[in-house]
GROMACS .gro file of C-alpha atoms in nm:
model
  431
    1MET     CA    1  -1.883   0.436   3.094
    2ALA     CA    2  -2.235   0.572   3.075
    3SER     CA    3  -2.425   0.508   2.753
    4ARG     CA    4  -2.536   0.803   2.544
    5THR     CA    5  -2.911   0.864   2.562
    6ASN     CA    6  -2.936   1.059   2.237
    7ARG     CA    7  -3.132   0.914   1.950
    8ARG     CA    8  -2.894   0.671   1.783
    9ILE     CA    9  -2.845   0.384   1.544
   10LEU     CA   10  -2.705   0.103   1.757
   11LEU     CA   11  -2.457  -0.134   1.598
   12GLY     CA   12  -2.316  -0.305   1.904
   13GLY     CA   13  -2.082  -0.602   1.913
   14VAL     CA   14  -1.727  -0.687   1.828
   15LEU     CA   15  -1.779  -0.733   1.455
   16LEU     CA   16  -2.015  -0.513   1.258
   17CYS     CA   17  -2.072  -0.580   0.891
   18ILE     CA   18  -2.343  -0.395   0.701
   19ALA     CA   19  -2.446  -0.499   0.353
   20ALA     CA   20  -2.427  -0.142   0.225
   21LEU     CA   21  -2.052  -0.126   0.293
   22PRO     CA   22  -1.827  -0.278   0.025
   23CYS     CA   23  -1.684  -0.600   0.174
   24ALA     CA   24  -1.377  -0.782   0.054
   25ASP     CA   25  -1.563  -1.110   0.022
   26SER     CA   26  -1.803  -0.954  -0.227
   27SER     CA   27  -1.734  -0.973  -0.599
   28ARG     CA   28  -1.377  -0.877  -0.684
   29LEU     CA   29  -1.312  -0.533  -0.825
   30ILE     CA   30  -1.212  -0.503  -1.187
   31ALA     CA   31  -0.925  -0.284  -1.296
   32ALA     CA   32  -1.147  -0.006  -1.426
   33GLU     CA   33  -1.298   0.038  -1.081
   34SER     CA   34  -0.963   0.147  -0.940
   35ARG     CA   35  -0.974   0.470  -1.137
   36PRO     CA   36  -1.040   0.796  -0.946
   37GLN     CA   37  -1.408   0.871  -0.912
   38PRO     CA   38  -1.561   1.175  -1.088
   39ALA     CA   39  -1.580   1.494  -0.884
   40ALA     CA   40  -1.959   1.478  -0.884
   41VAL     CA   41  -1.946   1.140  -0.711
   42ALA     CA   42  -1.662   1.237  -0.478
   43ALA     CA   43  -1.867   1.533  -0.359
   44ASN     CA   44  -2.115   1.288  -0.209
   45PHE     CA   45  -1.861   1.116   0.014
   46PRO     CA   46  -1.932   1.157   0.387
   47VAL     CA   47  -1.714   1.430   0.540
   48ALA     CA   48  -1.531   1.368   0.869
   49SER     CA   49  -1.465   1.708   1.025
   50ALA     CA   50  -1.338   1.633   1.377
   51ALA     CA   51  -1.215   1.343   1.591
   52ARG     CA   52  -1.129   1.311   1.959
   53LEU     CA   53  -1.051   1.065   2.236
   54ALA     CA   54  -1.178   1.073   2.593
   55GLY     CA   55  -1.138   0.851   2.898
   56ASP     CA   56  -0.855   0.665   3.065
   57GLY     CA   57  -0.668   0.335   3.067
   58LYS     CA   58  -0.978   0.145   3.175
   59GLN     CA   59  -1.239   0.293   2.941
   60THR     CA   60  -1.177   0.506   2.633
   61ARG     CA   61  -1.420   0.662   2.387
   62PHE     CA   62  -1.348   0.770   2.027
   63ILE     CA   63  -1.583   1.020   1.861
   64LEU     CA   64  -1.582   1.112   1.492
   65ASP     CA   65  -1.797   1.404   1.369
   66LEU     CA   66  -1.965   1.346   1.031
   67ASP     CA   67  -2.200   1.531   0.800
   68GLN     CA   68  -2.419   1.227   0.735
   69THR     CA   69  -2.497   0.888   0.887
   70VAL     CA   70  -2.284   0.594   0.774
   71THR     CA   71  -2.273   0.220   0.817
   72PHE     CA   72  -1.954   0.070   0.954
   73ARG     CA   73  -1.793  -0.242   1.093
   74ALA     CA   74  -1.531  -0.284   1.363
   75VAL     CA   75  -1.305  -0.568   1.474
   76THR     CA   76  -1.025  -0.620   1.725
   77LEU     CA   77  -0.692  -0.769   1.616
   78ALA     CA   78  -0.400  -0.909   1.814
   79ASP     CA   79  -0.021  -0.898   1.797
   80PRO     CA   80  -0.008  -0.603   1.796
   81TYR     CA   81  -0.334  -0.504   1.965
   82ARG     CA   82  -0.548  -0.299   1.727
   83VAL     CA   83  -0.902  -0.202   1.646
   84VAL     CA   84  -0.999  -0.165   1.280
   85VAL     CA   85  -1.307   0.031   1.175
   86ASP     CA   86  -1.418   0.006   0.811
   87VAL     CA   87  -1.645   0.277   0.671
   88PRO     CA   88  -1.759   0.383   0.324
   89GLN     CA   89  -1.511   0.606   0.140
   90MET     CA   90  -1.480   0.930   0.334
   91ASN     CA   91  -1.349   1.279   0.283
   92PHE     CA   92  -1.132   1.321   0.592
   93GLN     CA   93  -1.100   1.692   0.674
   94LEU     CA   94  -0.931   1.641   1.010
   95PRO     CA   95  -0.660   1.868   1.154
   96ALA     CA   96  -0.305   1.785   1.048
   97GLY     CA   97  -0.127   1.555   1.290
   98ILE     CA   98  -0.442   1.430   1.459
   99GLY     CA   99  -0.406   1.070   1.566
  100SER     CA  100  -0.030   1.085   1.615
  101GLY     CA  101  -0.089   1.097   1.989
  102GLY     CA  102  -0.332   0.893   2.195
  103ARG     CA  103  -0.519   0.873   2.520
  104GLY     CA  104  -0.621   0.598   2.756
  105LEU     CA  105  -0.631   0.264   2.574
  106VAL     CA  106  -0.535   0.420   2.239
  107LYS     CA  107  -0.168   0.489   2.161
  108ALA     CA  108  -0.242   0.645   1.823
  109PHE     CA  109  -0.475   0.614   1.527
  110ARG     CA  110  -0.456   0.664   1.152
  111TYR     CA  111  -0.712   0.683   0.875
  112GLY     CA  112  -0.744   0.688   0.498
  113LEU     CA  113  -0.858   0.515   0.183
  114VAL     CA  114  -0.801   0.140   0.185
  115MET     CA  115  -0.982   0.041  -0.134
  116PRO     CA  116  -1.202   0.213  -0.393
  117GLY     CA  117  -1.525   0.293  -0.211
  118GLY     CA  118  -1.392   0.211   0.135
  119SER     CA  119  -1.195   0.394   0.405
  120ARG     CA  120  -1.049   0.264   0.730
  121ILE     CA  121  -0.956   0.389   1.076
  122VAL     CA  122  -0.693   0.187   1.262
  123PHE     CA  123  -0.632   0.226   1.635
  124ASP     CA  124  -0.308   0.106   1.794
  125LEU     CA  125  -0.390  -0.001   2.150
  126THR     CA  126  -0.179   0.011   2.465
  127GLY     CA  127  -0.295  -0.342   2.553
  128PRO     CA  128  -0.586  -0.584   2.513
  129ALA     CA  129  -0.927  -0.416   2.499
  130LYS     CA  130  -1.275  -0.503   2.381
  131ILE     CA  131  -1.530  -0.300   2.190
  132ALA     CA  132  -1.789  -0.243   2.463
  133ASN     CA  133  -2.018  -0.043   2.238
  134SER     CA  134  -2.018   0.114   1.893
  135TYR     CA  135  -2.288   0.319   1.727
  136VAL     CA  136  -2.377   0.618   1.512
  137LEU     CA  137  -2.562   0.910   1.672
  138GLU     CA  138  -2.793   1.096   1.439
  139ALA     CA  139  -2.764   1.474   1.419
  140ALA     CA  140  -2.967   1.645   1.692
  141ASN     CA  141  -2.982   1.975   1.882
  142GLY     CA  142  -2.730   2.143   1.654
  143GLN     CA  143  -2.477   1.859   1.697
  144PRO     CA  144  -2.345   1.669   1.392
  145VAL     CA  145  -2.374   1.299   1.320
  146ARG     CA  146  -2.123   1.113   1.536
  147LEU     CA  147  -1.962   0.773   1.507
  148VAL     CA  148  -1.879   0.652   1.857
  149LEU     CA  149  -1.652   0.367   1.961
  150GLU     CA  150  -1.629   0.269   2.330
  151LEU     CA  151  -1.338   0.051   2.442
  152GLU     CA  152  -1.286  -0.132   2.772
  153GLU     CA  153  -0.972  -0.287   2.910
  154VAL     CA  154  -0.971  -0.671   2.930
  155ASP     CA  155  -0.708  -0.934   3.002
  156ARG     CA  156  -0.531  -1.129   2.729
  157THR     CA  157  -0.749  -1.439   2.768
  158ALA     CA  158  -1.073  -1.245   2.733
  159PHE     CA  159  -0.932  -1.052   2.439
  160VAL     CA  160  -0.826  -1.362   2.245
  161SER     CA  161  -1.158  -1.535   2.307
  162SER     CA  162  -1.339  -1.237   2.157
  163LEU     CA  163  -1.140  -1.239   1.832
  164PRO     CA  164  -1.316  -1.346   1.513
  165VAL     CA  165  -1.190  -1.676   1.371
  166GLU     CA  166  -0.864  -1.605   1.185
  167ASN     CA  167  -0.932  -1.233   1.226
  168ARG     CA  168  -1.216  -1.251   0.975
  169PRO     CA  169  -1.051  -1.280   0.633
  170GLU     CA  170  -1.349  -1.096   0.483
  171LEU     CA  171  -1.207  -0.776   0.635
  172ARG     CA  172  -0.916  -0.786   0.396
  173PRO     CA  173  -0.969  -0.523   0.128
  174ALA     CA  174  -1.078  -0.624  -0.218
  175ILE     CA  175  -0.805  -0.550  -0.470
  176ALA     CA  176  -0.832  -0.503  -0.841
  177GLU     CA  177  -0.734  -0.831  -0.999
  178ALA     CA  178  -0.483  -0.815  -1.278
  179PRO     CA  179  -0.620  -0.884  -1.624
  180PRO     CA  180  -0.481  -1.183  -1.814
  181ALA     CA  181  -0.140  -1.143  -1.973
  182THR     CA  182  -0.286  -1.102  -2.321
  183VAL     CA  183  -0.627  -0.948  -2.373
  184PRO     CA  184  -0.797  -1.017  -2.707
  185SER     CA  185  -0.860  -0.700  -2.903
  186ALA     CA  186  -1.205  -0.600  -3.018
  187PRO     CA  187  -1.300  -0.715  -3.370
  188ALA     CA  188  -1.202  -0.482  -3.651
  189PRO     CA  189  -1.478  -0.309  -3.852
  190ASP     CA  190  -1.457  -0.584  -4.114
  191GLY     CA  191  -1.525  -0.846  -3.846
  192THR     CA  192  -1.173  -0.990  -3.829
  193GLN     CA  193  -1.011  -1.035  -3.489
  194GLN     CA  194  -0.710  -0.814  -3.423
  195LYS     CA  195  -0.395  -0.968  -3.282
  196PRO     CA  196  -0.357  -0.961  -2.900
  197ASP     CA  197  -0.107  -0.721  -2.746
  198GLY     CA  198   0.213  -0.922  -2.740
  199ARG     CA  199   0.441  -0.648  -2.610
  200PRO     CA  200   0.646  -0.718  -2.293
  201VAL     CA  201   0.467  -0.608  -1.977
  202VAL     CA  202   0.635  -0.368  -1.734
  203VAL     CA  203   0.467  -0.335  -1.393
  204ILE     CA  204   0.532  -0.011  -1.205
  205ASP     CA  205   0.456  -0.028  -0.833
  206PRO     CA  206   0.427   0.305  -0.646
  207GLY     CA  207   0.468   0.205  -0.282
  208HIS     CA  208   0.220   0.261   0.001
  209GLY     CA  209  -0.109   0.445  -0.072
  210GLY     CA  210  -0.443   0.506   0.092
  211ILE     CA  211  -0.426   0.465   0.468
  212ASP     CA  212  -0.051   0.394   0.446
  213ASN     CA  213   0.129   0.727   0.395
  214GLY     CA  214   0.478   0.583   0.403
  215THR     CA  215   0.747   0.821   0.522
  216GLN     CA  216   0.661   1.188   0.572
  217SER     CA  217   0.859   1.511   0.599
  218SER     CA  218   0.787   1.884   0.566
  219GLY     CA  219   0.426   1.817   0.470
  220GLU     CA  220   0.517   1.571   0.193
  221SER     CA  221   0.409   1.206   0.199
  222GLU     CA  222   0.602   0.925   0.035
  223LYS     CA  223   0.283   0.778  -0.112
  224ASN     CA  224   0.219   1.095  -0.316
  225LEU     CA  225   0.579   1.148  -0.424
  226VAL     CA  226   0.623   0.794  -0.554
  227LEU     CA  227   0.283   0.795  -0.727
  228ALA     CA  228   0.378   1.109  -0.920
  229PHE     CA  229   0.709   0.948  -1.014
  230GLY     CA  230   0.544   0.621  -1.117
  231LEU     CA  231   0.287   0.795  -1.336
  232ALA     CA  232   0.560   0.997  -1.506
  233LEU     CA  233   0.757   0.676  -1.573
  234ARG     CA  234   0.446   0.509  -1.713
  235ASP     CA  235   0.384   0.801  -1.949
  236LYS     CA  236   0.745   0.797  -2.065
  237LEU     CA  237   0.739   0.425  -2.144
  238GLU     CA  238   0.396   0.436  -2.308
  239LYS     CA  239   0.505   0.719  -2.533
  240ALA     CA  240   0.773   0.494  -2.680
  241GLY     CA  241   0.506   0.232  -2.751
  242LYS     CA  242   0.733  -0.070  -2.711
  243TYR     CA  243   0.593  -0.197  -2.382
  244ARG     CA  244   0.261  -0.254  -2.217
  245VAL     CA  245   0.277  -0.066  -1.886
  246VAL     CA  246   0.059  -0.160  -1.588
  247MET     CA  247   0.041   0.027  -1.257
  248THR     CA  248  -0.029  -0.157  -0.932
  249ARG     CA  249  -0.205   0.164  -0.830
  250ASP     CA  250  -0.270   0.486  -1.018
  251ASP     CA  251  -0.449   0.669  -0.739
  252ASP     CA  252  -0.446   0.697  -0.360
  253THR     CA  253  -0.547   0.336  -0.292
  254PHE     CA  254  -0.387   0.085  -0.057
  255ILE     CA  255  -0.270  -0.241  -0.217
  256PRO     CA  256  -0.148  -0.530   0.005
  257LEU     CA  257   0.206  -0.647  -0.068
  258ASN     CA  258   0.112  -0.994  -0.194
  259ASP     CA  259  -0.142  -0.845  -0.435
  260ARG     CA  260   0.123  -0.620  -0.587
  261THR     CA  261   0.332  -0.926  -0.664
  262LYS     CA  262   0.029  -1.118  -0.794
  263ILE     CA  263  -0.044  -0.845  -1.048
  264ALA     CA  264   0.302  -0.894  -1.200
  265ARG     CA  265   0.279  -1.273  -1.195
  266ASN     CA  266  -0.073  -1.285  -1.342
  267LEU     CA  267   0.046  -1.065  -1.628
  268LYS     CA  268   0.362  -1.272  -1.681
  269ALA     CA  269   0.545  -0.942  -1.656
  270ALA     CA  270   0.891  -0.900  -1.802
  271LEU     CA  271   0.990  -0.657  -1.525
  272PHE     CA  272   0.856  -0.528  -1.191
  273VAL     CA  273   0.980  -0.192  -1.058
  274SER     CA  274   0.869  -0.080  -0.710
  275ILE     CA  275   0.916   0.290  -0.635
  276HIS     CA  276   0.974   0.421  -0.280
  277ALA     CA  277   1.135   0.713  -0.093
  278ASP     CA  278   1.316   0.636   0.232
  279ALA     CA  279   1.360   0.838   0.552
  280LEU     CA  280   1.635   0.796   0.805
  281PRO     CA  281   1.557   0.841   1.176
  282ARG     CA  282   1.732   1.149   1.317
  283ALA     CA  283   1.925   0.937   1.563
  284GLU     CA  284   2.086   0.755   1.269
  285GLY     CA  285   2.224   1.067   1.105
  286ASP     CA  286   2.168   1.176   0.747
  287ALA     CA  287   2.178   1.001   0.411
  288GLN     CA  288   2.123   1.111   0.054
  289GLY     CA  289   2.074   0.975  -0.294
  290ALA     CA  290   1.890   0.697  -0.478
  291THR     CA  291   1.938   0.330  -0.389
  292ILE     CA  292   1.843   0.018  -0.585
  293TYR     CA  293   1.747  -0.298  -0.395
  294THR     CA  294   1.716  -0.657  -0.508
  295LEU     CA  295   1.591  -0.963  -0.323
  296SER     CA  296   1.821  -1.169  -0.105
  297ASP     CA  297   1.779  -1.408   0.186
  298LYS     CA  298   2.027  -1.207   0.392
  299ALA     CA  299   2.039  -0.828   0.396
  300SER     CA  300   2.349  -0.666   0.250
  301ASP     CA  301   2.379  -0.436   0.553
  302ALA     CA  302   2.191  -0.314   0.861
  303GLU     CA  303   2.027  -0.025   0.675
  304ALA     CA  304   1.893  -0.260   0.408
  305GLN     CA  305   1.751  -0.483   0.681
  306ARG     CA  306   1.590  -0.184   0.855
  307LEU     CA  307   1.427  -0.072   0.533
  308ALA     CA  308   1.302  -0.420   0.444
  309ASP     CA  309   1.154  -0.460   0.792
  310ALA     CA  310   0.976  -0.125   0.757
  311GLU     CA  311   0.843  -0.192   0.406
  312ASN     CA  312   0.729  -0.543   0.499
  313ARG     CA  313   0.506  -0.397   0.773
  314ALA     CA  314   0.286  -0.215   0.519
  315ASP     CA  315  -0.004  -0.458   0.556
  316ALA     CA  316  -0.004  -0.428   0.935
  317ILE     CA  317  -0.004  -0.048   0.905
  318ALA     CA  318  -0.328  -0.075   0.707
  319GLY     CA  319  -0.485  -0.273   0.990
  320PHE     CA  320  -0.433  -0.633   0.889
  321ASN     CA  321  -0.137  -0.860   0.843
  322LEU     CA  322  -0.152  -1.119   0.570
  323ALA     CA  323   0.056  -1.428   0.637
  324GLU     CA  324   0.301  -1.495   0.360
  325GLU     CA  325   0.157  -1.738   0.116
  326PRO     CA  326   0.326  -2.080   0.105
  327THR     CA  327   0.574  -2.107  -0.177
  328ASP     CA  328   0.697  -2.407  -0.368
  329VAL     CA  329   1.064  -2.320  -0.347
  330ALA     CA  330   1.131  -2.678  -0.239
  331ASP     CA  331   1.036  -2.783  -0.590
  332ILE     CA  332   1.361  -2.789  -0.786
  333LEU     CA  333   1.205  -2.637  -1.098
  334ILE     CA  334   1.068  -2.342  -0.904
  335ASP     CA  335   1.401  -2.305  -0.726
  336LEU     CA  336   1.589  -2.293  -1.054
  337THR     CA  337   1.344  -2.040  -1.194
  338GLN     CA  338   1.390  -1.823  -0.887
  339ARG     CA  339   1.769  -1.835  -0.917
  340GLU     CA  340   1.751  -1.731  -1.282
  341THR     CA  341   1.508  -1.452  -1.193
  342ARG     CA  342   1.743  -1.317  -0.927
  343THR     CA  343   2.024  -1.316  -1.182
  344PHE     CA  344   1.815  -1.106  -1.419
  345SER     CA  345   1.706  -0.878  -1.132
  346ASN     CA  346   2.068  -0.814  -1.036
  347ARG     CA  347   2.161  -0.753  -1.399
  348PHE     CA  348   1.886  -0.494  -1.437
  349ALA     CA  349   1.982  -0.330  -1.105
  350ARG     CA  350   2.338  -0.278  -1.227
  351LEU     CA  351   2.220  -0.137  -1.559
  352LEU     CA  352   1.976   0.093  -1.380
  353MET     CA  353   2.249   0.221  -1.150
  354SER     CA  354   2.473   0.290  -1.450
  355GLU     CA  355   2.200   0.496  -1.620
  356MET     CA  356   2.073   0.681  -1.311
  357LYS     CA  357   2.415   0.792  -1.184
  358GLN     CA  358   2.454   0.999  -1.501
  359THR     CA  359   2.152   1.214  -1.417
  360VAL     CA  360   2.078   1.198  -1.043
  361ARG     CA  361   2.272   1.165  -0.720
  362MET     CA  362   2.310   0.807  -0.600
  363HIS     CA  363   2.360   0.679  -0.245
  364LYS     CA  364   2.722   0.609  -0.150
  365HIS     CA  365   2.629   0.238  -0.162
  366PRO     CA  366   2.375   0.238  -0.447
  367LEU     CA  367   2.324  -0.139  -0.484
  368LYS     CA  368   2.182  -0.330  -0.187
  369SER     CA  369   1.968  -0.634  -0.115
  370ALA     CA  370   1.731  -0.764   0.153
  371GLY     CA  371   1.422  -0.980   0.200
  372PHE     CA  372   1.155  -0.748   0.058
  373ARG     CA  373   0.822  -0.928   0.032
  374VAL     CA  374   0.719  -0.722  -0.269
  375LEU     CA  375   1.018  -0.858  -0.466
  376LYS     CA  376   0.947  -1.227  -0.408
  377ALA     CA  377   0.784  -1.322  -0.738
  378PRO     CA  378   0.989  -1.629  -0.838
  379ASP     CA  379   0.946  -1.570  -1.212
  380VAL     CA  380   0.947  -1.189  -1.256
  381PRO     CA  381   1.273  -0.988  -1.243
  382SER     CA  382   1.210  -0.729  -0.972
  383VAL     CA  383   1.380  -0.430  -0.813
  384LEU     CA  384   1.284  -0.177  -0.549
  385VAL     CA  385   1.414   0.175  -0.609
  386GLU     CA  386   1.440   0.425  -0.325
  387ILE     CA  387   1.450   0.741  -0.535
  388GLY     CA  388   1.575   0.950  -0.243
  389TYR     CA  389   1.542   1.034   0.126
  390VAL     CA  390   1.250   1.254   0.229
  391SER     CA  391   1.444   1.312   0.552
  392ASN     CA  392   1.721   1.487   0.355
  393LYS     CA  393   1.649   1.848   0.259
  394ALA     CA  394   1.832   1.830  -0.075
  395ASP     CA  395   1.669   1.501  -0.172
  396LEU     CA  396   1.324   1.625  -0.077
  397GLY     CA  397   1.379   1.931  -0.296
  398HIS     CA  398   1.457   1.698  -0.586
  399LEU     CA  399   1.159   1.470  -0.518
  400VAL     CA  400   0.913   1.757  -0.554
  401SER     CA  401   1.091   1.902  -0.861
  402GLU     CA  402   0.940   1.821  -1.201
  403GLY     CA  403   1.274   1.885  -1.367
  404TRP     CA  404   1.457   1.635  -1.145
  405ARG     CA  405   1.174   1.384  -1.185
  406SER     CA  406   1.191   1.414  -1.563
  407ARG     CA  407   1.565   1.344  -1.564
  408ALA     CA  408   1.535   1.050  -1.324
  409VAL     CA  409   1.242   0.904  -1.517
  410GLY     CA  410   1.436   0.940  -1.841
  411SER     CA  411   1.735   0.746  -1.710
  412MET     CA  412   1.510   0.477  -1.562
  413ALA     CA  413   1.318   0.439  -1.889
  414GLN     CA  414   1.650   0.413  -2.074
  415ALA     CA  415   1.761   0.131  -1.843
  416ILE     CA  416   1.431  -0.054  -1.881
  417ASP     CA  417   1.452  -0.030  -2.259
  418GLY     CA  418   1.814  -0.146  -2.267
  419PHE     CA  419   1.742  -0.441  -2.038
  420LEU     CA  420   1.430  -0.563  -2.216
  421THR     CA  421   1.568  -0.507  -2.567
  422LYS     CA  422   1.861  -0.734  -2.485
  423ARG     CA  423   1.637  -0.995  -2.322
  424MET     CA  424   1.401  -1.002  -2.621
  425ALA     CA  425   1.694  -1.033  -2.861
  426THR     CA  426   1.838  -1.319  -2.655
  427ALA     CA  427   1.501  -1.493  -2.634
  428GLY     CA  428   1.450  -1.451  -3.009
  429SER     CA  429   1.789  -1.597  -3.096
  430SER     CA  430   1.726  -1.904  -2.878
  431ASN     CA  431   1.396  -1.986  -3.051
   0.00000   0.00000   0.00000
């Protein structure tokens, strides 16, 4: 493939890492940094206005039109074959549906926010390929700034030998670390120290986010629907004032699965509630209603297994795949804790079903279980709630309705309050 002769900033090589781009191995982000940025700052984000693929199964070029030059880094990943390009946070103004189809060495690509200050483009490849060249062309002769990625077909051996060691862990996005379980309050005006917040912690986990849209239907994305639901649930619980509520994300940011669990564990949370919205492939018919899932080693049915498999691929969708961290379940104390936690999770799931069925439509089999990674905290009762099917017209109508959301949030808040009130009373009587 002929090289471009235009004036350009050359950043060749398999791995490109520029100091100006936020890297995951830099200082960890604090919780405040995960808040949406002011409009004045957002207006300065680079704008991506067009993207296209050219070439064939031997050599393929990707071109992204921008309104300003950017730094970037790119890396190839295996199993499945992918290329990940990290860029500063961008305003993607690309045509709807772009990237769903591919050309040459690229099957498809996706893009979006992957952490505050950073966006990502992920290419799914048809087979092993190397990054033959990658660069940014400066604007010239009426043409915009362009980020160019040139791929060449290689065999498996050459591909593996070109991979960074352990796929470069520094490419994993930095995630806001959870604050300690109790945060000392600021001194009172008279200089005395106020008591720390001792209220039970409830962690609400809106699924997906950023580059990971989740399921989509009729122009609606799961990540947006569940975020709106999660924020409404947070507001409802905070209004009561009995619980300290923490969100794993409160904006369009991607959070890896293990980090969602870590937030709950670091906070010694009393309850973890993950919010999702399922979609059923057309070939599998139609389904409707909310479903509540708990953790189990064996899925309760084939649909539960399908959903767990799909949800557990979230990290790979964002361009990287974190190996599950080793657990100490062999330790008998940890094992006993995990068994007790599952008992509490199941108890809350039943209570939640009882409350929700009074206000919203439930799935014909509303209680299920499977091996969801996001539910694997051994010491935090956890459930995953599929609030409906975006693939079902009636459910989708409910999911975008503020009235339905208010009723569903009310019943969920009622269940949370009933569960934690009983647990606190039990814990108090045993002391």
